Coordinates of N, CA and C in Angstrom, one line a residue:
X1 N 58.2 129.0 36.7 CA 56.8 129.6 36.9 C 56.4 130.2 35.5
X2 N 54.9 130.0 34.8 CA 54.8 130.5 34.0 C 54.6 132.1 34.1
X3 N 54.9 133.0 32.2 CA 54.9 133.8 32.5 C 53.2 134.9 32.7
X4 N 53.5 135.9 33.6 CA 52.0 136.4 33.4 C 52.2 137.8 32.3
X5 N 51.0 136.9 31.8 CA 51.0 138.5 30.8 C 50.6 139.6 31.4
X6 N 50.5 140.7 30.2 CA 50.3 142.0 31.0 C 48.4 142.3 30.8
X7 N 48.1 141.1 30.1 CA 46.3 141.7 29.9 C 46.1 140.7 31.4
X8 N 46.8 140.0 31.7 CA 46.3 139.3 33.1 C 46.4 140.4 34.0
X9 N 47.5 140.5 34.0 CA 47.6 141.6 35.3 C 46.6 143.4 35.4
X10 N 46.5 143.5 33.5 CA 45.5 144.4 33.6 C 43.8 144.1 34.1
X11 N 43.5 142.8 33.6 CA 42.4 142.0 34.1 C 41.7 142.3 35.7
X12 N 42.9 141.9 36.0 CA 42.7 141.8 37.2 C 42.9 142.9 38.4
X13 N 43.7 143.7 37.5 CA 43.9 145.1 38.2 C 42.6 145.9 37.6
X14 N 41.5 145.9 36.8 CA 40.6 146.3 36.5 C 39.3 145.3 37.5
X15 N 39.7 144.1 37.5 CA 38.3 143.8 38.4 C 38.3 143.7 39.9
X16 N 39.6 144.5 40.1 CA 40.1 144.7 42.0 C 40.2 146.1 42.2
X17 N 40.4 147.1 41.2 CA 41.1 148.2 41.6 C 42.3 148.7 42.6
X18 N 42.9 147.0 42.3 CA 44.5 147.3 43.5 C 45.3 147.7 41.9
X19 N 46.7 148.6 42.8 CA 47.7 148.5 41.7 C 48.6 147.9 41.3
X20 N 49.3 148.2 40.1 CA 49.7 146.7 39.1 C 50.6 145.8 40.0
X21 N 51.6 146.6 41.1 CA 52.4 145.8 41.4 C 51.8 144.6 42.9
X22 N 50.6 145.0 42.9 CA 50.2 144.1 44.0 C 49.5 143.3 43.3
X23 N 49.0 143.5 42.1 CA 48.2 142.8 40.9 C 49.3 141.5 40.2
X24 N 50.2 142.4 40.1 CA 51.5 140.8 39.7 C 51.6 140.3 40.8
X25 N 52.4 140.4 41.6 CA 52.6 139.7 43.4 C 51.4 138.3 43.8
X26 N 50.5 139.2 43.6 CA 49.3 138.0 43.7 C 49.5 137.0 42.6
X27 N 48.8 137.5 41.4 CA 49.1 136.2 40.4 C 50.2 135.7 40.1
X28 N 51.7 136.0 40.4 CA 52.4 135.3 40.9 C 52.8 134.1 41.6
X29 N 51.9 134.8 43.4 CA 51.5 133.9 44.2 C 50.7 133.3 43.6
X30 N 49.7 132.7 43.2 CA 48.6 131.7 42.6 C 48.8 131.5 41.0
X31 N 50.0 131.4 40.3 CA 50.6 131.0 39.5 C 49.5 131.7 38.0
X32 N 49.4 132.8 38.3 CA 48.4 133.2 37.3 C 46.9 133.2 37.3
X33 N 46.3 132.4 38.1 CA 44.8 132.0 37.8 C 44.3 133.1 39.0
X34 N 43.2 134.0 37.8 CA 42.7 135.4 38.2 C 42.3 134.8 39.6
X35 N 41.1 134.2 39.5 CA 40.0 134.0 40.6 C 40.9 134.0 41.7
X36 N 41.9 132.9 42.3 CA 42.5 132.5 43.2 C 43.3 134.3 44.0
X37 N 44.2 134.7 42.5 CA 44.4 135.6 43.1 C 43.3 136.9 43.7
X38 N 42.3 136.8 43.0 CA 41.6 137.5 43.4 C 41.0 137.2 45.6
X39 N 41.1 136.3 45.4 CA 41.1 135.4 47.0 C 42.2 135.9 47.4
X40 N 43.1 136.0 47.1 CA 45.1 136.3 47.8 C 44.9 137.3 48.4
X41 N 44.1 138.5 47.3 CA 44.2 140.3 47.6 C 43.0 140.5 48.8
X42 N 41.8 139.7 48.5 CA 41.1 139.6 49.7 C 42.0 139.4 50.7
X43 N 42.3 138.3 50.7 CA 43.0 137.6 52.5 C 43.6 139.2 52.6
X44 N 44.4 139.5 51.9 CA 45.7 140.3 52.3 C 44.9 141.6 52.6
X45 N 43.7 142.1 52.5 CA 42.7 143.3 52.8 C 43.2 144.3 51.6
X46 N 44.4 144.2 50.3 CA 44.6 145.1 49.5 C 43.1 145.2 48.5
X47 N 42.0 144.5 48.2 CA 40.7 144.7 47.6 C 39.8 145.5 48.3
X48 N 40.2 145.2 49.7 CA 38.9 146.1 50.6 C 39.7 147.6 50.7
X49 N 40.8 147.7 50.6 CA 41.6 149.2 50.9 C 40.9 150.0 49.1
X50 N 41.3 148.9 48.3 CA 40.8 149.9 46.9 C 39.2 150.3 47.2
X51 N 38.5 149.2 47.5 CA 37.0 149.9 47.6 C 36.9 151.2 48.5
X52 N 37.5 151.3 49.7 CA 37.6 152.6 50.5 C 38.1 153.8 50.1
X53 N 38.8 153.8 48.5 CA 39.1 154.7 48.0 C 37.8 156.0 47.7
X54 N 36.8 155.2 47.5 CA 35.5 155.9 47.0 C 35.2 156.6 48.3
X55 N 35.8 156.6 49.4 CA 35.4 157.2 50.3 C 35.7 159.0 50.7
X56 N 34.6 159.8 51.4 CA 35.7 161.0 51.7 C 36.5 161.4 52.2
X57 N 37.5 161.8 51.9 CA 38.8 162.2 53.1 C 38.8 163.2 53.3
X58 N 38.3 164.3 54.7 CA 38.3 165.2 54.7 C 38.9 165.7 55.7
X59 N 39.8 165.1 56.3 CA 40.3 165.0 57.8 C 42.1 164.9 57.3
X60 N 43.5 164.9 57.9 CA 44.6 164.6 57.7 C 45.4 165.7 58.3
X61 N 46.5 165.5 57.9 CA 47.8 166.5 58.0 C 48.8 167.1 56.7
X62 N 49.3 168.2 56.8 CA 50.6 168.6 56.6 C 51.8 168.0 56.5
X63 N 52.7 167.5 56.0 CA 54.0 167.5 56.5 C 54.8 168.2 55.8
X64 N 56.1 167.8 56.3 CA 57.1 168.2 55.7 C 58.0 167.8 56.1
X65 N 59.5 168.2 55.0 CA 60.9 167.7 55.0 C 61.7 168.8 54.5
X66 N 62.9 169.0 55.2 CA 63.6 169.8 54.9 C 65.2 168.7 54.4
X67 N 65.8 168.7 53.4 CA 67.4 167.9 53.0 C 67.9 168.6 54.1
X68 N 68.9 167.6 54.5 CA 70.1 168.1 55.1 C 71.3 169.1 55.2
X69 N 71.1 169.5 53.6 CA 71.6 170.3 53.4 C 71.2 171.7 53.0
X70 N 69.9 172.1 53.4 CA 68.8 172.8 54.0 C 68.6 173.4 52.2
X71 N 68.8 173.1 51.2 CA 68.9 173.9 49.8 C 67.5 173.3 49.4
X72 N 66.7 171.9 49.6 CA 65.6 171.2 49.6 C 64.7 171.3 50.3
X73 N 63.1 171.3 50.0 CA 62.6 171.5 51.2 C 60.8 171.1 50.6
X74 N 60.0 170.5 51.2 CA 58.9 170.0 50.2 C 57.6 170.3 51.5
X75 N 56.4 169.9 51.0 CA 55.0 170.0 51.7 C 54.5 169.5 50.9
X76 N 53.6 168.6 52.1 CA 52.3 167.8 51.1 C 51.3 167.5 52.3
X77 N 50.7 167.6 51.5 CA 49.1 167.5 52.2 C 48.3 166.1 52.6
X78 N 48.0 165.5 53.1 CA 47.6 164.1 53.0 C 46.3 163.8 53.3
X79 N 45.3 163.1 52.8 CA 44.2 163.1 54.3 C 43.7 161.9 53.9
X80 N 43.0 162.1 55.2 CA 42.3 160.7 55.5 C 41.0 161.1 55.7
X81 N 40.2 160.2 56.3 CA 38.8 160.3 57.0 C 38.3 160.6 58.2
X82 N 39.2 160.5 59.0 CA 38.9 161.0 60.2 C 40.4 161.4 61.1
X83 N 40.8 162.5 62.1 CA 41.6 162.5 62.7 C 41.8 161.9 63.4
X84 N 41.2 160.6 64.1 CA 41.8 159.4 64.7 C 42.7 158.8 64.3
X85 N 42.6 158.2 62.8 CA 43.6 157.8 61.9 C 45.2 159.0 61.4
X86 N 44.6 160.2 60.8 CA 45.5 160.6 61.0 C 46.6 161.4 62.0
X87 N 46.2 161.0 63.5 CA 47.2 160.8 64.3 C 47.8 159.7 64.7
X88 N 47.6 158.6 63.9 CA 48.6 157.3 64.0 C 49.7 157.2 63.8
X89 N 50.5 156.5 64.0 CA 52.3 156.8 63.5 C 52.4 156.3 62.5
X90 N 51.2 155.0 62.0 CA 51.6 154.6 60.2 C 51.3 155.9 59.6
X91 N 50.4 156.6 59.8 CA 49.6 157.7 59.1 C 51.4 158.9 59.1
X92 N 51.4 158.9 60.3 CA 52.4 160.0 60.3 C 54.2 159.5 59.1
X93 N 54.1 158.1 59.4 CA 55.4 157.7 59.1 C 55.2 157.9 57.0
X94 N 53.5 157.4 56.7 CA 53.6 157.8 55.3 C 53.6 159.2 55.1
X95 N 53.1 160.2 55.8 CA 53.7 161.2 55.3 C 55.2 161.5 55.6
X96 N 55.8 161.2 56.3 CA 57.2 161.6 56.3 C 57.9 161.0 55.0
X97 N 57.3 159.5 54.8 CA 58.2 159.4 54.2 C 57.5 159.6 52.0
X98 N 56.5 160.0 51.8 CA 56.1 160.9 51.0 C 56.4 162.5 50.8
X99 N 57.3 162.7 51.9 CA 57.7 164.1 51.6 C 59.1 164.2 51.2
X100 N 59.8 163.2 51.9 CA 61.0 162.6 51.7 C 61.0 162.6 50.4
X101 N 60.5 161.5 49.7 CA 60.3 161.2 48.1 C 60.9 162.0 47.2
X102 N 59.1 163.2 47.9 CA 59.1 164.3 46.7 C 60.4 165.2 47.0
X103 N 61.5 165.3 47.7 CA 62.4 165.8 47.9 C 63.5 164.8 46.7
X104 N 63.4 164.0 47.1 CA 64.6 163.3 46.0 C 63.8 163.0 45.0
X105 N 62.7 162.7 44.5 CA 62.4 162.1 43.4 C 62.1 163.4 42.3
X106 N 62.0 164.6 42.8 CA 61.6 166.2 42.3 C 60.0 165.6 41.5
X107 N 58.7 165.3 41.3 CA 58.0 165.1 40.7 C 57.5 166.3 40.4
X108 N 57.0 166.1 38.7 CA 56.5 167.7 38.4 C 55.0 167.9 38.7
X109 N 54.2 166.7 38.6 CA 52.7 166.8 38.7 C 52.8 165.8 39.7
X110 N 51.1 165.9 40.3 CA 50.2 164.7 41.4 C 50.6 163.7 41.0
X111 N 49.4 163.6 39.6 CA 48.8 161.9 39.0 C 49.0 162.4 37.4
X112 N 48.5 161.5 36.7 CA 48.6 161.3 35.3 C 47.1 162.7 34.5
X113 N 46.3 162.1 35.6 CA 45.2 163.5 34.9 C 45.4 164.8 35.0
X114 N 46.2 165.1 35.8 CA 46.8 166.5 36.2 C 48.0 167.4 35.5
X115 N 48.1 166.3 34.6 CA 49.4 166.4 33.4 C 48.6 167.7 32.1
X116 N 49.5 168.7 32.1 CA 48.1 169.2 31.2 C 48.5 168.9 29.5
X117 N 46.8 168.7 29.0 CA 47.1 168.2 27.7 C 48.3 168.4 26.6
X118 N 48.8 169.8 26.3 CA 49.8 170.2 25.4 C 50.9 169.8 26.2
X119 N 51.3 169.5 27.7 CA 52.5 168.5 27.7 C 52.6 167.8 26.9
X120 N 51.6 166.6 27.7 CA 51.6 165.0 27.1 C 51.8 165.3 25.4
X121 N 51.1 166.2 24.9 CA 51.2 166.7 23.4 C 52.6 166.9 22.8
X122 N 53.3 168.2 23.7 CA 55.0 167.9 23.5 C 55.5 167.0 23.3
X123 N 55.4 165.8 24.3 CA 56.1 165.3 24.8 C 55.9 163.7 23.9
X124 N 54.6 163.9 22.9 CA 54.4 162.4 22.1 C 55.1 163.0 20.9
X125 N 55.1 164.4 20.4 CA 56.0 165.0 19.5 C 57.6 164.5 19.5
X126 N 58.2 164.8 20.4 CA 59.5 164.8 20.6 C 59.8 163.2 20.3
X127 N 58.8 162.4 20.8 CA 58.6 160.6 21.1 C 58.8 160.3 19.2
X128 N 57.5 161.0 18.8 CA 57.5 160.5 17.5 C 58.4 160.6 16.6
X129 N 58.8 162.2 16.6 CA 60.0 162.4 16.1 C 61.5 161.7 15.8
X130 N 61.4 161.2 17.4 CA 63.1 160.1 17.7 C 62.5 159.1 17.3
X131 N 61.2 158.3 16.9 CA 61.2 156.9 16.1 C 61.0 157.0 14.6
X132 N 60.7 158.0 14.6 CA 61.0 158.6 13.0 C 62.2 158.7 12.4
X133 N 63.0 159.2 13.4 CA 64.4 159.5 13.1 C 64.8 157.8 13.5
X134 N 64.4 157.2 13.8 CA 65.1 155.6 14.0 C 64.4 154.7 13.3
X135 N 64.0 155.1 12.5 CA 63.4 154.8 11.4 C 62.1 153.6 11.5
X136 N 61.4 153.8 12.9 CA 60.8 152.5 13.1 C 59.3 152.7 12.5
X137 N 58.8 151.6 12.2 CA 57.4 151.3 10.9 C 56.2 152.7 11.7
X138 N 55.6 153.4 10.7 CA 54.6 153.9 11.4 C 53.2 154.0 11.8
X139 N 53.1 152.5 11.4 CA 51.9 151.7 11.9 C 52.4 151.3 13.2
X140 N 53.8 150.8 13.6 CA 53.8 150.5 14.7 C 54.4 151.8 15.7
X141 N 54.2 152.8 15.2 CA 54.8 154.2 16.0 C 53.5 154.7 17.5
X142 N 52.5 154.3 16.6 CA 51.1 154.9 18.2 C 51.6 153.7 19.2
X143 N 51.6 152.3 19.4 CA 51.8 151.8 19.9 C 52.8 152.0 20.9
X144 N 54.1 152.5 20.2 CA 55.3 152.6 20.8 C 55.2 154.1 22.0
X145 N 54.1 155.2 21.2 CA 54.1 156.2 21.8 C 53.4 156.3 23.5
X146 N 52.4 155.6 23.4 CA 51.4 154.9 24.5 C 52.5 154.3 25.5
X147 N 53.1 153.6 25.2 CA 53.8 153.2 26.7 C 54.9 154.6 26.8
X148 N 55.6 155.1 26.0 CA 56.4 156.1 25.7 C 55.8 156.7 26.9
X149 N 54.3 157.4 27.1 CA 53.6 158.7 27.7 C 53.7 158.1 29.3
X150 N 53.5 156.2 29.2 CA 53.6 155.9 30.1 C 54.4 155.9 31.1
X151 N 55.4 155.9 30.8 CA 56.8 155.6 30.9 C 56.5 157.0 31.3
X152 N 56.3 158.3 30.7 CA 56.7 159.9 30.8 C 55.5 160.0 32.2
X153 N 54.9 159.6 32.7 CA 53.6 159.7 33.9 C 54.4 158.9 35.0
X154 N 55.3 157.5 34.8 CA 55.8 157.2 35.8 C 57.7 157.8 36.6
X155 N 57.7 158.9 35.4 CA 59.2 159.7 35.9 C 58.6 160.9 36.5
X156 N 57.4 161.4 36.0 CA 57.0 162.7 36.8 C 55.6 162.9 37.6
X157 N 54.9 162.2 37.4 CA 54.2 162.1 38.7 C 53.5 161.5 39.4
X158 N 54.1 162.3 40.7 CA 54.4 161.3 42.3 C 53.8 159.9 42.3
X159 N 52.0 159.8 42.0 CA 51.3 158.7 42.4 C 51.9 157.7 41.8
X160 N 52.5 157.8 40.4 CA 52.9 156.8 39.9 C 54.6 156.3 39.7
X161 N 55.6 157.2 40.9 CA 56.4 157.1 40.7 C 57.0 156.0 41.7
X162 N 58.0 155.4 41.3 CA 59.1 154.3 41.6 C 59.2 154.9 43.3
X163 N 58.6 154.0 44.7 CA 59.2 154.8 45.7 C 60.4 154.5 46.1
X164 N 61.2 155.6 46.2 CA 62.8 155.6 46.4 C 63.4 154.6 46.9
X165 N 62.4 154.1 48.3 CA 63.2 152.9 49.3 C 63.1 151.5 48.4
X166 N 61.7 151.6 47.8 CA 61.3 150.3 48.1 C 60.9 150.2 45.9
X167 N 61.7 150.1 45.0 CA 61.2 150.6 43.3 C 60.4 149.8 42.8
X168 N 60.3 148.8 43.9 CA 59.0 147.5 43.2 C 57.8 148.0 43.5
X169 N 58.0 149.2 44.2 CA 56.2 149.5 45.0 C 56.2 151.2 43.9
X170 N 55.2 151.7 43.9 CA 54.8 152.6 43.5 C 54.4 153.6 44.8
X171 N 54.0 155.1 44.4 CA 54.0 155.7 45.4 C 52.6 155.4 46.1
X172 N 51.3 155.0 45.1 CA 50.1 154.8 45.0 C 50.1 153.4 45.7
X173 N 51.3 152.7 45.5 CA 50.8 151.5 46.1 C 51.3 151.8 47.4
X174 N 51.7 152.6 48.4 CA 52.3 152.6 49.5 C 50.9 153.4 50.0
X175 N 50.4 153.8 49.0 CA 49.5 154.9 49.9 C 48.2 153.2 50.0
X176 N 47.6 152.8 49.2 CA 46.7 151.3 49.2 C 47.2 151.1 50.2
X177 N 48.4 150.5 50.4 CA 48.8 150.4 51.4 C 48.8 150.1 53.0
X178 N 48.4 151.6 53.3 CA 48.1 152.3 54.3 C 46.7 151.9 54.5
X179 N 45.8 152.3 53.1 CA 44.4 152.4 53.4 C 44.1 150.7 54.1
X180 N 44.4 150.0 53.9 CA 44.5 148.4 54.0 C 45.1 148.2 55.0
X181 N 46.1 148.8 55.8 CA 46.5 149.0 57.3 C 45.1 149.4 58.1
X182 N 45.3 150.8 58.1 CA 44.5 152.0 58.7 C 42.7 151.7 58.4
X183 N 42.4 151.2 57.2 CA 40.9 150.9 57.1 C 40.0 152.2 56.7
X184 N 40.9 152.9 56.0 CA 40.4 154.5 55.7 C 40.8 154.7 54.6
X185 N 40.2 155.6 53.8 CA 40.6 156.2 52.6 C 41.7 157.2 53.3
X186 N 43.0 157.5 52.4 CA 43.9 157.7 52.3 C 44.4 158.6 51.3
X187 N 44.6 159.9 50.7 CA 44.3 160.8 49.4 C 45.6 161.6 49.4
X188 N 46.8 161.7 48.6 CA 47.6 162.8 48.9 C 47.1 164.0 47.6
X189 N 46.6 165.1 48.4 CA 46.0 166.0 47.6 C 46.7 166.8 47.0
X190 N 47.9 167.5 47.6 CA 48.8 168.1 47.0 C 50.4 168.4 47.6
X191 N 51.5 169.0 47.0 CA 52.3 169.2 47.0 C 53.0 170.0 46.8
X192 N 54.2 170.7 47.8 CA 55.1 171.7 46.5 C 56.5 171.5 47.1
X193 N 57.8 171.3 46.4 CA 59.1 171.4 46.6 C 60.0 173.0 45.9
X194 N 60.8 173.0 47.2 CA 61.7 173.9 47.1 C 62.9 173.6 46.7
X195 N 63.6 174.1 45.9 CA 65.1 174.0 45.9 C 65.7 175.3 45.6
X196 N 66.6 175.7 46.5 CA 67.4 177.1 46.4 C 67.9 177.3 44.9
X197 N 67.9 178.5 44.5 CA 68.3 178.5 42.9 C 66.9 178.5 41.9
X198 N 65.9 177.2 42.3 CA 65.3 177.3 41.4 C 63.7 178.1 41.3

């Protein structure tokens, strides 16, 4: 199979607004050629779930998880559009298992915008520094730092992190997901984890 690049899968993840990993999957399935996949994501309702994102959610639930070993313990908020939907058992099963997550995966922020600037700022410092110190060209050092931040937005937060069960899916893609189940915008607004000690 040939390979897909990454401006493909950005392409097309820009003219669908599904995320990347349902964005490869598709052109995958249709051996690369946008249009077709763009037909895949239709059939499959993941294009119609992104458009319902624009939608308001003002309706949802609470959850929560406590570890077994009671020292863990998380809340997150979820919503949807109407309380019809979120009394469903998909609706209920992604918050369970979104609270789960944020219990093992510890995420420090939501999403990538929520990261405040003099982080990301630290955190290209420390980046630039170790390819400096590895002595790599520094024309090609901004390049390297950009996926670097990326890389630092998919270890710490939640939307964009690896979900535990499933590390081919994102947390954002489980939540599309849903919306593409359910037929509702879908929003996890916020979050907080406990751990004894800290």
């Amino acid at each position: 199979m040939a390979e897909i690049s990454a401006n493909t899968v950005k392409e097309l993840r820009e003219r669908t607004g599904v995320g990347m990993m349902d964005c490869k999957a598709a052109l995958a399935e249709t051996g690369g050629d946008i249009e077709k996949a763009i037909d895949y994501l239709r059939e499959k309702g993941i294009a119609k779930a992104a458009k319902k994102a624009s939608r308001s959610a003002k309706d949802g639930r609470i959850f929560s998880y406590i570890h077994n070993t009671h020292k863990i313990g998380t809340l997150v908020e979820i919503s949807s559009e109407t309380d019809f939907v979120a009394k469903t058992d998909e609706f209920n099963e992604l918050g369970k298992e979104v609270a789960m997550h944020i219990a093992a995966a510890n995420p420090l922020y939501l999403r990538p915008e929520d990261v405040p600037q003099e982080d990301i700022e630290r955190e290209k410092a420390i980046y630039r520094q170790q390819l400096l110190d590895e002595g790599k060209p520094a024309d090609r050092i901004e390049m390297i730092l950009e996926g670097k931040i990326r890389k630092f937005f998919e270890l710490t937060c939640l939307v964009e992190q690896a979900y535990i069960r499933d590390t081919d899916k994102k947390i954002n893609d489980l939540v599309v997901e849903n919306i593409a189940k359910l037929g509702e915008n879908i929003v996890i607004r916020r979050f907080a984890r406990y751990a004894i000690g800290e």
